[in-house]
mmCIF file of C-alpha atoms and ligand atoms in Angstrom:
data_model
loop_
_atom_site.group_PDB
_atom_site.id
_atom_site.type_symbol
_atom_site.label_atom_id
_atom_site.label_comp_id
_atom_site.label_asym_id
_atom_site.label_seq_id
_atom_site.Cartn_x
_atom_site.Cartn_y
_atom_site.Cartn_z
ATOM 1 C CA MET A 1 -41.011 169.636 -27.543
ATOM 2 C CA ARG A 2 -41.437 167.365 -24.525
ATOM 3 C CA ASP A 3 -43.726 169.995 -23.009
ATOM 4 C CA GLN A 4 -45.806 169.959 -26.186
ATOM 5 C CA ILE A 5 -46.079 166.189 -26.054
ATOM 6 C CA ASP A 6 -47.123 166.280 -22.394
ATOM 7 C CA LYS A 7 -49.675 168.984 -23.151
ATOM 8 C CA TYR A 8 -51.413 166.983 -25.873
ATOM 9 C CA ILE A 9 -51.286 163.703 -23.957
ATOM 10 C CA GLY A 10 -53.061 165.714 -21.244
ATOM 11 C CA LYS A 11 -55.692 166.891 -23.727
ATOM 12 C CA LEU A 12 -56.368 163.345 -24.960
ATOM 13 C CA LEU A 13 -56.970 162.361 -21.342
ATOM 14 C CA ALA A 14 -59.077 165.421 -20.541
ATOM 15 C CA ASP A 15 -61.442 164.945 -23.479
ATOM 16 C CA ARG A 16 -61.647 161.210 -22.732
ATOM 17 C CA SER A 17 -60.989 160.264 -26.346
ATOM 18 C CA ALA A 18 -58.104 157.915 -25.544
ATOM 19 C CA ILE A 19 -57.513 155.223 -22.913
ATOM 20 C CA PRO A 20 -55.089 156.250 -20.148
ATOM 21 C CA GLY A 21 -51.962 154.134 -20.458
ATOM 22 C CA ALA A 22 -52.531 153.532 -24.180
ATOM 23 C CA ILE A 23 -51.330 156.833 -25.579
ATOM 24 C CA ALA A 24 -48.029 157.730 -27.256
ATOM 25 C CA ILE A 25 -46.758 160.720 -29.165
ATOM 26 C CA ALA A 26 -43.616 160.832 -31.285
ATOM 27 C CA ALA A 27 -42.053 164.048 -32.560
ATOM 28 C CA GLN A 28 -39.014 165.160 -34.550
ATOM 29 C CA ASP A 29 -36.910 167.415 -32.394
ATOM 30 C CA ASP A 30 -33.132 167.523 -32.932
ATOM 31 C CA VAL A 31 -33.575 163.805 -32.638
ATOM 32 C CA LEU A 32 -36.730 161.717 -32.813
ATOM 33 C CA ILE A 33 -38.426 161.452 -29.448
ATOM 34 C CA ALA A 34 -41.337 159.216 -28.489
ATOM 35 C CA GLN A 35 -43.191 159.347 -25.186
ATOM 36 C CA GLY A 36 -46.007 157.401 -23.624
ATOM 37 C CA SER A 37 -47.037 153.779 -23.531
ATOM 38 C CA PRO A 38 -43.910 151.812 -24.630
ATOM 39 C CA GLU A 39 -45.377 149.633 -27.386
ATOM 40 C CA LEU A 40 -47.309 152.484 -28.967
ATOM 41 C CA ALA A 41 -44.335 154.797 -28.580
ATOM 42 C CA LYS A 42 -42.191 152.345 -30.524
ATOM 43 C CA LEU A 43 -44.780 152.086 -33.291
ATOM 44 C CA ALA A 44 -45.175 155.870 -33.321
ATOM 45 C CA GLY A 45 -41.414 156.425 -33.568
ATOM 46 C CA ASP A 46 -40.869 153.733 -36.218
ATOM 47 C CA THR A 47 -43.667 155.154 -38.346
ATOM 48 C CA LEU A 48 -42.731 158.804 -37.935
ATOM 49 C CA SER A 49 -39.110 158.103 -38.826
ATOM 50 C CA ARG A 50 -40.345 157.081 -42.299
ATOM 51 C CA LEU A 51 -42.394 160.251 -42.812
ATOM 52 C CA ASN A 52 -41.636 163.859 -43.621
ATOM 53 C CA SER A 53 -43.853 165.023 -40.769
ATOM 54 C CA LEU A 54 -43.167 166.529 -37.395
ATOM 55 C CA ALA A 55 -45.377 164.534 -35.075
ATOM 56 C CA LEU A 56 -47.509 161.452 -34.710
ATOM 57 C CA VAL A 57 -50.113 160.337 -32.188
ATOM 58 C CA ALA A 58 -50.761 156.629 -31.647
ATOM 59 C CA ALA A 59 -53.491 155.908 -29.143
ATOM 60 C CA ARG A 60 -56.231 153.470 -28.312
ATOM 61 C CA PRO A 61 -59.570 155.277 -28.454
ATOM 62 C CA SER A 62 -61.720 155.156 -25.344
ATOM 63 C CA LEU A 63 -64.625 153.774 -27.389
ATOM 64 C CA PRO A 64 -64.475 150.664 -29.601
ATOM 65 C CA PHE A 65 -66.419 152.298 -32.456
ATOM 66 C CA ALA A 66 -63.551 152.555 -34.961
ATOM 67 C CA GLU A 67 -62.745 148.933 -34.219
ATOM 68 C CA PHE A 68 -66.376 147.909 -34.810
ATOM 69 C CA LEU A 69 -66.472 149.838 -38.081
ATOM 70 C CA ILE A 70 -63.554 147.747 -39.351
ATOM 71 C CA ALA A 71 -65.162 144.491 -38.194
ATOM 72 C CA ARG A 72 -68.452 145.498 -39.847
ATOM 73 C CA ALA A 73 -66.817 146.549 -43.116
ATOM 74 C CA GLY A 74 -67.150 144.312 -46.188
ATOM 75 C CA LYS A 75 -64.371 141.933 -47.131
ATOM 76 C CA GLY A 76 -62.522 143.941 -49.751
ATOM 77 C CA GLU A 77 -62.969 147.313 -48.094
ATOM 78 C CA THR A 78 -59.876 149.230 -47.048
ATOM 79 C CA PHE A 79 -61.245 152.521 -45.767
ATOM 80 C CA ILE A 80 -64.173 154.116 -43.957
ATOM 81 C CA LEU A 81 -66.022 157.033 -45.476
ATOM 82 C CA PRO A 82 -67.873 159.074 -42.835
ATOM 83 C CA GLN A 83 -70.215 161.776 -44.128
ATOM 84 C CA ASP A 84 -69.540 164.537 -41.596
ATOM 85 C CA THR A 85 -67.816 167.833 -42.395
ATOM 86 C CA GLU A 86 -64.628 167.075 -40.488
ATOM 87 C CA THR A 87 -64.006 164.061 -42.703
ATOM 88 C CA ARG A 88 -65.038 165.941 -45.809
ATOM 89 C CA THR A 89 -62.790 168.902 -45.100
ATOM 90 C CA PHE A 90 -59.758 167.349 -43.459
ATOM 91 C CA LEU A 91 -59.599 163.578 -43.690
ATOM 92 C CA HIS A 92 -61.226 162.710 -47.066
ATOM 93 C CA ASP A 93 -61.541 159.111 -45.931
ATOM 94 C CA ILE A 94 -60.063 156.990 -43.168
ATOM 95 C CA PRO A 95 -57.977 153.993 -44.303
ATOM 96 C CA PHE A 96 -57.726 151.008 -41.995
ATOM 97 C CA LEU A 97 -55.468 148.014 -41.520
ATOM 98 C CA ARG A 98 -56.909 144.731 -40.338
ATOM 99 C CA ARG A 99 -55.158 142.441 -37.908
ATOM 100 C CA GLU A 100 -54.287 140.008 -40.687
ATOM 101 C CA ASP A 101 -52.582 142.795 -42.668
ATOM 102 C CA LEU A 102 -50.221 143.344 -39.758
ATOM 103 C CA ALA A 103 -47.881 140.387 -40.158
ATOM 104 C CA GLY A 104 -44.416 141.679 -39.328
ATOM 105 C CA ASP A 105 -43.655 145.362 -38.835
ATOM 106 C CA PRO A 106 -46.691 147.571 -39.557
ATOM 107 C CA ALA A 107 -44.631 150.795 -39.661
ATOM 108 C CA PRO A 108 -43.813 150.782 -43.419
ATOM 109 C CA GLU A 109 -47.445 150.225 -44.438
ATOM 110 C CA LEU A 110 -48.649 152.819 -41.925
ATOM 111 C CA ALA A 111 -46.125 155.327 -43.251
ATOM 112 C CA ARG A 112 -47.307 154.650 -46.788
ATOM 113 C CA LEU A 113 -50.958 155.309 -45.836
ATOM 114 C CA LEU A 114 -50.080 158.379 -43.783
ATOM 115 C CA GLY A 115 -48.210 159.797 -46.748
ATOM 116 C CA SER A 116 -51.574 160.773 -48.216
ATOM 117 C CA ARG A 117 -53.978 160.731 -45.245
ATOM 118 C CA LYS A 118 -54.053 162.404 -41.844
ATOM 119 C CA GLY A 119 -55.206 159.424 -39.827
ATOM 120 C CA VAL A 120 -55.413 155.624 -40.051
ATOM 121 C CA ILE A 121 -57.148 153.022 -37.889
ATOM 122 C CA VAL A 122 -55.268 149.856 -37.034
ATOM 123 C CA GLU A 123 -57.353 146.961 -35.775
ATOM 124 C CA GLY A 124 -56.349 145.922 -32.263
ATOM 125 C CA VAL A 125 -54.024 148.927 -31.961
ATOM 126 C CA GLY A 126 -55.933 152.183 -32.316
ATOM 127 C CA ILE A 127 -55.904 155.474 -34.186
ATOM 128 C CA ILE A 128 -52.633 156.689 -35.682
ATOM 129 C CA ALA A 129 -52.655 160.347 -36.740
ATOM 130 C CA VAL A 130 -49.944 162.541 -38.147
ATOM 131 C CA GLY A 131 -49.135 166.252 -37.836
ATOM 132 C CA ALA A 132 -47.184 167.838 -40.697
ATOM 133 C CA ILE A 133 -45.572 170.679 -38.761
ATOM 134 C CA THR A 134 -46.898 170.628 -35.179
ATOM 135 C CA VAL A 135 -47.809 168.208 -32.404
ATOM 136 C CA GLU A 136 -51.115 170.064 -32.222
ATOM 137 C CA GLN A 137 -51.998 168.996 -35.771
ATOM 138 C CA ALA A 138 -51.435 165.339 -34.896
ATOM 139 C CA PHE A 139 -53.750 165.800 -31.895
ATOM 140 C CA ILE A 140 -56.356 167.557 -34.047
ATOM 141 C CA ASN A 141 -56.275 164.778 -36.636
ATOM 142 C CA TYR A 142 -56.632 162.151 -33.916
ATOM 143 C CA SER A 143 -59.647 164.084 -32.581
ATOM 144 C CA SER A 144 -61.175 164.285 -36.041
ATOM 145 C CA VAL A 145 -60.837 160.548 -36.624
ATOM 146 C CA PHE A 146 -62.347 159.928 -33.184
ATOM 147 C CA HIS A 147 -65.245 162.317 -33.926
ATOM 148 C CA SER A 148 -65.894 161.001 -37.428
ATOM 149 C CA THR A 149 -65.817 157.326 -36.465
ATOM 150 C CA PHE A 150 -68.125 158.053 -33.511
ATOM 151 C CA VAL A 151 -70.610 159.766 -35.820
ATOM 152 C CA LYS A 152 -70.362 157.121 -38.543
ATOM 153 C CA TYR A 153 -70.745 154.167 -36.171
ATOM 154 C CA LEU A 154 -73.824 155.610 -34.476
ATOM 155 C CA GLN A 155 -75.337 156.368 -37.884
ATOM 156 C CA ASP A 156 -74.664 152.819 -39.065
ATOM 157 C CA LEU A 157 -76.334 151.414 -35.945
ATOM 158 C CA LEU A 158 -79.542 153.212 -36.867
ATOM 159 C CA THR A 159 -79.622 151.616 -40.311
ATOM 160 C CA ASP A 160 -78.067 148.184 -39.683
ATOM 161 C CA GLY A 161 -78.362 147.532 -35.940
ATOM 162 C CA PHE A 162 -75.914 145.468 -33.893
ATOM 163 C CA LYS A 163 -74.101 142.727 -35.816
ATOM 164 C CA LEU A 164 -71.119 141.557 -33.805
ATOM 165 C CA PRO A 165 -70.807 139.597 -30.573
ATOM 166 C CA GLY A 166 -70.329 141.988 -27.648
ATOM 167 C CA GLU A 167 -71.377 145.004 -29.651
ATOM 168 C CA ARG A 168 -74.636 145.686 -27.848
ATOM 169 C CA GLU A 169 -72.948 145.328 -24.441
ATOM 170 C CA ALA A 170 -70.145 147.697 -25.418
ATOM 171 C CA PHE A 171 -72.694 150.202 -26.654
ATOM 172 C CA GLU A 172 -74.673 149.960 -23.411
ATOM 173 C CA SER A 173 -71.555 150.641 -21.388
ATOM 174 C CA PHE A 174 -70.783 153.637 -23.622
ATOM 175 C CA ARG A 175 -74.265 154.931 -22.973
ATOM 176 C CA LYS A 176 -74.172 154.395 -19.228
ATOM 177 C CA GLN A 177 -70.546 155.218 -18.470
ATOM 178 C CA TRP A 178 -68.786 157.202 -21.174
ATOM 179 C CA LEU A 179 -71.682 159.484 -21.978
ATOM 180 C CA LYS A 180 -72.174 162.052 -19.232
ATOM 181 C CA PRO A 181 -75.355 164.044 -18.646
ATOM 182 C CA LEU A 182 -74.965 167.292 -20.540
ATOM 183 C CA SER A 183 -75.900 170.571 -18.888
ATOM 184 C CA ALA A 184 -74.819 174.174 -18.449
ATOM 185 C CA GLU A 185 -75.019 173.838 -14.694
ATOM 186 C CA GLY A 186 -72.261 175.399 -12.646
ATOM 187 C CA LEU A 187 -71.090 177.666 -15.453
ATOM 188 C CA GLU A 188 -71.015 181.439 -15.070
ATOM 189 C CA PHE A 189 -71.813 183.922 -17.807
ATOM 190 C CA VAL A 190 -71.958 187.688 -18.072
ATOM 191 C CA ASP A 191 -75.730 188.372 -18.277
ATOM 192 C CA ALA A 192 -75.531 191.153 -20.824
ATOM 193 C CA ILE A 193 -72.150 191.857 -22.367
ATOM 194 C CA SER A 194 -71.126 195.506 -22.633
ATOM 195 C CA LEU A 195 -69.133 197.112 -25.440
ATOM 196 C CA ASP A 196 -65.944 196.825 -23.401
ATOM 197 C CA LYS A 197 -63.223 195.067 -25.347
ATOM 198 C CA GLU A 198 -61.511 193.445 -22.358
ATOM 199 C CA GLU A 199 -64.787 192.112 -20.986
ATOM 200 C CA ILE A 200 -65.755 190.674 -24.362
ATOM 201 C CA LEU A 201 -62.379 188.985 -24.915
ATOM 202 C CA LEU A 202 -62.433 187.415 -21.443
ATOM 203 C CA GLU A 203 -66.005 186.215 -21.919
ATOM 204 C CA ILE A 204 -65.244 184.648 -25.313
ATOM 205 C CA GLU A 205 -62.169 182.896 -23.863
ATOM 206 C CA ARG A 206 -64.228 181.548 -20.987
ATOM 207 C CA VAL A 207 -67.091 180.347 -23.189
ATOM 208 C CA GLY A 208 -64.545 178.671 -25.491
ATOM 209 C CA ARG A 209 -63.218 176.664 -22.553
ATOM 210 C CA TYR A 210 -66.754 175.737 -21.443
ATOM 211 C CA THR A 211 -67.646 174.573 -24.954
ATOM 212 C CA VAL A 212 -64.671 172.188 -25.075
ATOM 213 C CA GLU A 213 -64.992 171.060 -21.444
ATOM 214 C CA ARG A 214 -68.640 170.118 -21.866
ATOM 215 C CA GLY A 215 -67.844 168.175 -25.040
ATOM 216 C CA LEU A 216 -69.775 170.378 -27.473
ATOM 217 C CA VAL A 217 -66.830 170.584 -29.842
ATOM 218 C CA ASP A 218 -63.397 169.039 -30.293
ATOM 219 C CA SER A 219 -61.064 171.787 -29.234
ATOM 220 C CA PHE A 220 -59.885 172.832 -32.679
ATOM 221 C CA PHE A 221 -63.230 173.243 -34.404
ATOM 222 C CA GLY A 222 -66.118 175.584 -33.826
ATOM 223 C CA ASN A 223 -66.032 179.335 -33.398
ATOM 224 C CA ILE A 224 -67.380 182.084 -31.203
ATOM 225 C CA SER A 225 -68.200 185.710 -31.834
ATOM 226 C CA ALA A 226 -69.674 188.774 -30.180
ATOM 227 C CA CYS A 227 -71.004 191.886 -31.848
ATOM 228 C CA ALA A 228 -70.164 195.236 -30.226
ATOM 229 C CA GLY A 229 -71.177 198.373 -32.082
ATOM 230 C CA ASP A 230 -69.336 198.429 -35.385
ATOM 231 C CA LEU A 231 -67.012 195.572 -34.451
ATOM 232 C CA ILE A 232 -67.354 191.820 -34.384
ATOM 233 C CA TYR A 233 -64.952 189.942 -32.117
ATOM 234 C CA ILE A 234 -64.454 186.480 -33.558
ATOM 235 C CA SER A 235 -62.188 183.527 -32.848
ATOM 236 C CA GLN A 236 -59.492 182.905 -35.449
ATOM 237 C CA THR A 237 -59.587 180.040 -37.902
ATOM 238 C CA ALA A 238 -57.754 177.013 -36.515
ATOM 239 C CA ALA A 239 -57.669 178.442 -32.997
ATOM 240 C CA SER A 240 -58.364 175.964 -30.213
ATOM 241 C CA LEU A 241 -61.567 177.032 -28.497
ATOM 242 C CA ASP A 242 -60.119 176.185 -25.109
ATOM 243 C CA GLU A 243 -57.077 178.407 -25.732
ATOM 244 C CA LEU A 244 -58.468 181.570 -27.302
ATOM 245 C CA LYS A 245 -56.284 184.088 -25.462
ATOM 246 C CA GLY A 246 -54.642 186.176 -28.204
ATOM 247 C CA CYS A 247 -56.632 184.381 -30.918
ATOM 248 C CA ILE A 248 -59.692 186.633 -31.123
ATOM 249 C CA ASP A 249 -59.820 189.243 -33.898
ATOM 250 C CA PRO A 250 -61.862 192.438 -33.995
ATOM 251 C CA VAL A 251 -63.261 192.908 -37.511
ATOM 252 C CA PRO A 252 -65.604 195.609 -38.796
ATOM 253 C CA THR A 253 -69.267 194.632 -38.999
ATOM 254 C CA ASP A 254 -69.600 196.190 -42.443
ATOM 255 C CA ASN A 255 -66.992 194.292 -44.431
ATOM 256 C CA SER A 256 -65.173 197.580 -45.168
ATOM 257 C CA SER A 257 -61.705 196.315 -44.464
ATOM 258 C CA THR A 258 -59.635 193.313 -45.398
ATOM 259 C CA THR A 259 -58.336 192.750 -41.881
ATOM 260 C CA GLY A 260 -59.533 189.571 -40.349
ATOM 261 C CA ILE A 261 -57.970 187.186 -42.816
ATOM 262 C CA THR A 262 -57.039 185.105 -39.799
ATOM 263 C CA ALA A 263 -60.596 185.399 -38.529
ATOM 264 C CA SER A 264 -62.785 182.359 -38.713
ATOM 265 C CA SER A 265 -63.668 180.998 -42.131
ATOM 266 C CA GLU A 266 -67.242 181.385 -40.879
ATOM 267 C CA LEU A 267 -66.913 185.168 -40.490
ATOM 268 C CA LEU A 268 -69.316 185.813 -43.331
ATOM 269 C CA ALA A 269 -71.976 183.607 -41.750
ATOM 270 C CA HIS A 270 -71.522 185.316 -38.387
ATOM 271 C CA ARG A 271 -71.727 188.769 -39.944
ATOM 272 C CA LYS A 272 -74.990 187.978 -41.727
ATOM 273 C CA ILE A 273 -76.505 186.339 -38.667
ATOM 274 C CA PHE A 274 -75.814 189.499 -36.637
ATOM 275 C CA GLU A 275 -77.317 191.610 -39.407
ATOM 276 C CA GLU A 276 -80.481 189.589 -39.695
ATOM 277 C CA THR A 277 -81.159 188.770 -36.048
ATOM 278 C CA GLY A 278 -79.762 191.610 -33.969
ATOM 279 C CA ALA A 279 -78.230 189.019 -31.625
ATOM 280 C CA ARG A 280 -75.165 189.997 -29.602
ATOM 281 C CA VAL A 281 -73.310 186.680 -29.633
ATOM 282 C CA ILE A 282 -72.968 183.493 -31.694
ATOM 283 C CA LEU A 283 -71.690 180.111 -30.599
ATOM 284 C CA HIS A 284 -70.803 177.367 -33.071
ATOM 285 C CA GLY A 285 -69.860 173.814 -32.099
ATOM 286 C CA HIS A 286 -69.913 170.257 -33.426
ATOM 287 C CA PRO A 287 -71.923 168.351 -30.805
ATOM 288 C CA LYS A 288 -71.959 164.745 -31.952
ATOM 289 C CA PHE A 289 -75.619 163.777 -31.657
ATOM 290 C CA ALA A 290 -76.781 166.879 -33.511
ATOM 291 C CA VAL A 291 -74.304 166.020 -36.288
ATOM 292 C CA ILE A 292 -75.618 162.442 -36.446
ATOM 293 C CA MET A 293 -79.302 163.400 -36.371
ATOM 294 C CA SER A 294 -78.846 166.158 -38.968
ATOM 295 C CA MET A 295 -77.922 163.544 -41.572
ATOM 296 C CA LEU A 296 -81.012 161.465 -40.983
ATOM 297 C CA CYS A 297 -83.529 162.315 -43.693
ATOM 298 C CA ASP A 298 -86.614 160.202 -44.323
ATOM 299 C CA LYS A 299 -86.826 161.467 -47.908
ATOM 300 C CA LYS A 300 -83.450 160.058 -49.010
ATOM 301 C CA LYS A 301 -85.012 157.317 -51.136
ATOM 302 C CA GLU A 302 -87.363 159.523 -53.108
ATOM 303 C CA CYS A 303 -85.125 162.635 -53.232
ATOM 304 C CA ALA A 304 -83.165 163.308 -56.428
ATOM 305 C CA ILE A 305 -80.455 165.213 -54.553
ATOM 306 C CA LYS A 306 -77.429 163.131 -53.664
ATOM 307 C CA ASP A 307 -75.031 165.705 -52.180
ATOM 308 C CA CYS A 308 -77.496 166.447 -49.364
ATOM 309 C CA TRP A 309 -74.821 168.133 -47.226
ATOM 310 C CA LYS A 310 -74.516 171.022 -49.677
ATOM 311 C CA GLU A 311 -77.424 170.801 -52.117
ATOM 312 C CA CYS A 312 -80.501 170.016 -50.002
ATOM 313 C CA PRO A 313 -82.826 173.023 -50.374
ATOM 314 C CA HIS A 314 -85.241 171.898 -47.640
ATOM 315 C CA VAL A 315 -85.379 173.303 -44.138
ATOM 316 C CA ARG A 316 -85.964 170.294 -41.901
ATOM 317 C CA ASP A 317 -86.691 170.343 -38.170
ATOM 318 C CA LEU A 318 -85.196 168.739 -35.082
ATOM 319 C CA GLY A 319 -87.159 169.605 -31.970
ATOM 320 C CA GLY A 320 -87.894 173.114 -33.177
ATOM 321 C CA THR A 321 -84.383 173.770 -34.488
ATOM 322 C CA PRO A 322 -84.156 174.227 -38.263
ATOM 323 C CA VAL A 323 -81.720 171.950 -40.134
ATOM 324 C CA VAL A 324 -80.198 173.263 -43.347
ATOM 325 C CA ALA A 325 -77.507 172.147 -45.772
ATOM 326 C CA GLY A 326 -74.527 174.262 -46.717
ATOM 327 C CA GLU A 327 -70.802 174.149 -47.279
ATOM 328 C CA ILE A 328 -68.392 176.212 -45.210
ATOM 329 C CA GLY A 329 -68.016 179.581 -46.944
ATOM 330 C CA ALA A 330 -69.987 182.207 -48.770
ATOM 331 C CA GLY A 331 -72.411 180.298 -50.974
ATOM 332 C CA GLY A 332 -73.242 177.606 -48.451
ATOM 333 C CA LEU A 333 -74.138 177.901 -44.809
ATOM 334 C CA ALA A 334 -73.538 181.670 -44.846
ATOM 335 C CA LYS A 335 -76.530 181.849 -47.160
ATOM 336 C CA ARG A 336 -78.777 179.250 -45.540
ATOM 337 C CA VAL A 337 -78.261 179.730 -41.789
ATOM 338 C CA PRO A 338 -78.966 183.481 -41.321
ATOM 339 C CA PRO A 339 -82.577 183.425 -42.576
ATOM 340 C CA VAL A 340 -83.613 180.490 -40.367
ATOM 341 C CA ILE A 341 -81.705 180.961 -37.102
ATOM 342 C CA GLY A 342 -83.601 183.940 -35.696
ATOM 343 C CA ALA A 343 -86.871 182.250 -34.726
ATOM 344 C CA SER A 344 -85.510 179.550 -32.383
ATOM 345 C CA GLY A 345 -82.072 181.051 -31.775
ATOM 346 C CA SER A 346 -80.521 177.864 -33.116
ATOM 347 C CA ALA A 347 -79.743 176.145 -36.405
ATOM 348 C CA ILE A 348 -78.151 172.830 -37.318
ATOM 349 C CA VAL A 349 -76.029 172.454 -40.443
ATOM 350 C CA TYR A 350 -76.217 169.064 -42.170
ATOM 351 C CA GLY A 351 -73.408 166.772 -41.047
ATOM 352 C CA HIS A 352 -71.537 169.710 -39.591
ATOM 353 C CA GLY A 353 -72.689 171.265 -36.330
ATOM 354 C CA VAL A 354 -74.853 173.732 -34.470
ATOM 355 C CA PHE A 355 -75.075 177.542 -34.387
ATOM 356 C CA THR A 356 -76.820 179.240 -31.459
ATOM 357 C CA LEU A 357 -77.531 182.858 -30.539
ATOM 358 C CA GLY A 358 -77.608 184.999 -27.456
ATOM 359 C CA ARG A 359 -79.592 188.193 -27.527
ATOM 360 C CA ASP A 360 -77.619 189.672 -24.611
ATOM 361 C CA GLY A 361 -74.901 187.245 -23.669
ATOM 362 C CA PHE A 362 -73.434 183.751 -24.006
ATOM 363 C CA GLY A 363 -75.571 182.144 -21.301
ATOM 364 C CA GLU A 364 -78.524 181.884 -23.672
ATOM 365 C CA ALA A 365 -76.381 180.658 -26.596
ATOM 366 C CA PHE A 366 -74.685 178.023 -24.456
ATOM 367 C CA ARG A 367 -77.874 176.731 -22.838
ATOM 368 C CA THR A 368 -79.554 176.567 -26.245
ATOM 369 C CA MET A 369 -76.714 174.460 -27.631
ATOM 370 C CA VAL A 370 -76.998 172.119 -24.655
ATOM 371 C CA GLU A 371 -80.766 171.818 -25.246
ATOM 372 C CA VAL A 372 -80.335 171.114 -28.967
ATOM 373 C CA GLU A 373 -77.751 168.406 -28.274
ATOM 374 C CA ASN A 374 -79.829 166.858 -25.481
ATOM 375 C CA PHE A 375 -82.857 166.735 -27.755
ATOM 376 C CA CYS A 376 -80.817 165.050 -30.496
ATOM 377 C CA ARG A 377 -79.321 162.607 -27.994
ATOM 378 C CA GLU A 378 -82.743 161.545 -26.713
ATOM 379 C CA GLU A 379 -84.137 161.366 -30.210
ATOM 380 C CA TYR A 380 -81.226 159.171 -31.290
ATOM 381 C CA PHE A 381 -81.763 156.647 -28.502
ATOM 382 C CA ARG A 382 -85.508 156.683 -29.116
ATOM 383 C CA LEU A 383 -84.951 155.800 -32.783
ATOM 384 C CA LEU A 384 -82.349 153.156 -31.995
ATOM 385 C CA LYS A 385 -84.822 151.373 -29.722
ATOM 386 C CA ALA A 386 -87.692 151.604 -32.209
HETATM 387 ZN ZN1 ZN B 1 -67.940 174.095 -37.881
HETATM 388 ZN ZN1 ZN B 2 -83.526 166.069 -49.354
#
């Protein structure tokens, strides 16, 4: 258990989502253990001891965006409602506690909120996220809250601008220091993948690590596949993209068998994309600026559709990449992405993420995802200035 805790503290540091020295994880072993920064470890332990869950992460995010969202929220509001897919699918909404709600011991109130939600934001403290049966789940939920609050705050800035003292300065420092130039430089890819199983598995594992390391997805989300003859090799649902060894399933291209139930929930989309485009590989991630920009629609006022993320029938455009709506699963993005992705080799799904193709190998798919995200990043800052 202590190894698990160390591993996920390491991941929070590696993905730069939490401040070094302000991270703690508590877990139920034979006894309750809590490691990390002492104050947060105490809070984590006190809260977890009141829950029927295995683990809890309490950490101060490396960016003040969740904090700003609370300060910008209206007086009676008690939760944040981001519009991205990770919130929609996993978090539902993100409750928060303000400083003034924290008189005395916050653990009982936190435990109450975490009884029905996966993550909570506490003003002046950070993000508290719970894992029902593994430490990994607590890490994943922390990552999702970090991702969703990032996306929501940057969206809100476009509509409402800066409101609080220090906000603009904090944002500038995020832009200059936290945000790193994004490129595929220094990465190696197999030019044209063969039909060899071992080669394909190793290449998918490697590309999974690259995708996480370059910040194109939080480790748990996204998926990767390669088509080889009558087989598709695809990462399993809920597999961490940076740890895909043993988590890649071969499934038949023609849907003839029921194996692959552990295969990604996006298998159907991948299968149809291969069918319609003849590509060899598909990469799917949740790069943040593409997610933000995909939800920006200048027709929102006049459009009758309210559930844009699943109902919008329009194909919009971001720098030559088509943007479509669509839920995870058969009727949604599996229907809307395959017809549009072939022309540019890329497609963005509303509030969700990016799919890219490689005709021969992952180099093309990876570089295309980098280009899409860089375009969206530049476009975002252009709009924010305007
Ligand atoms: Zn996704
Ligand atoms: Zn619309």
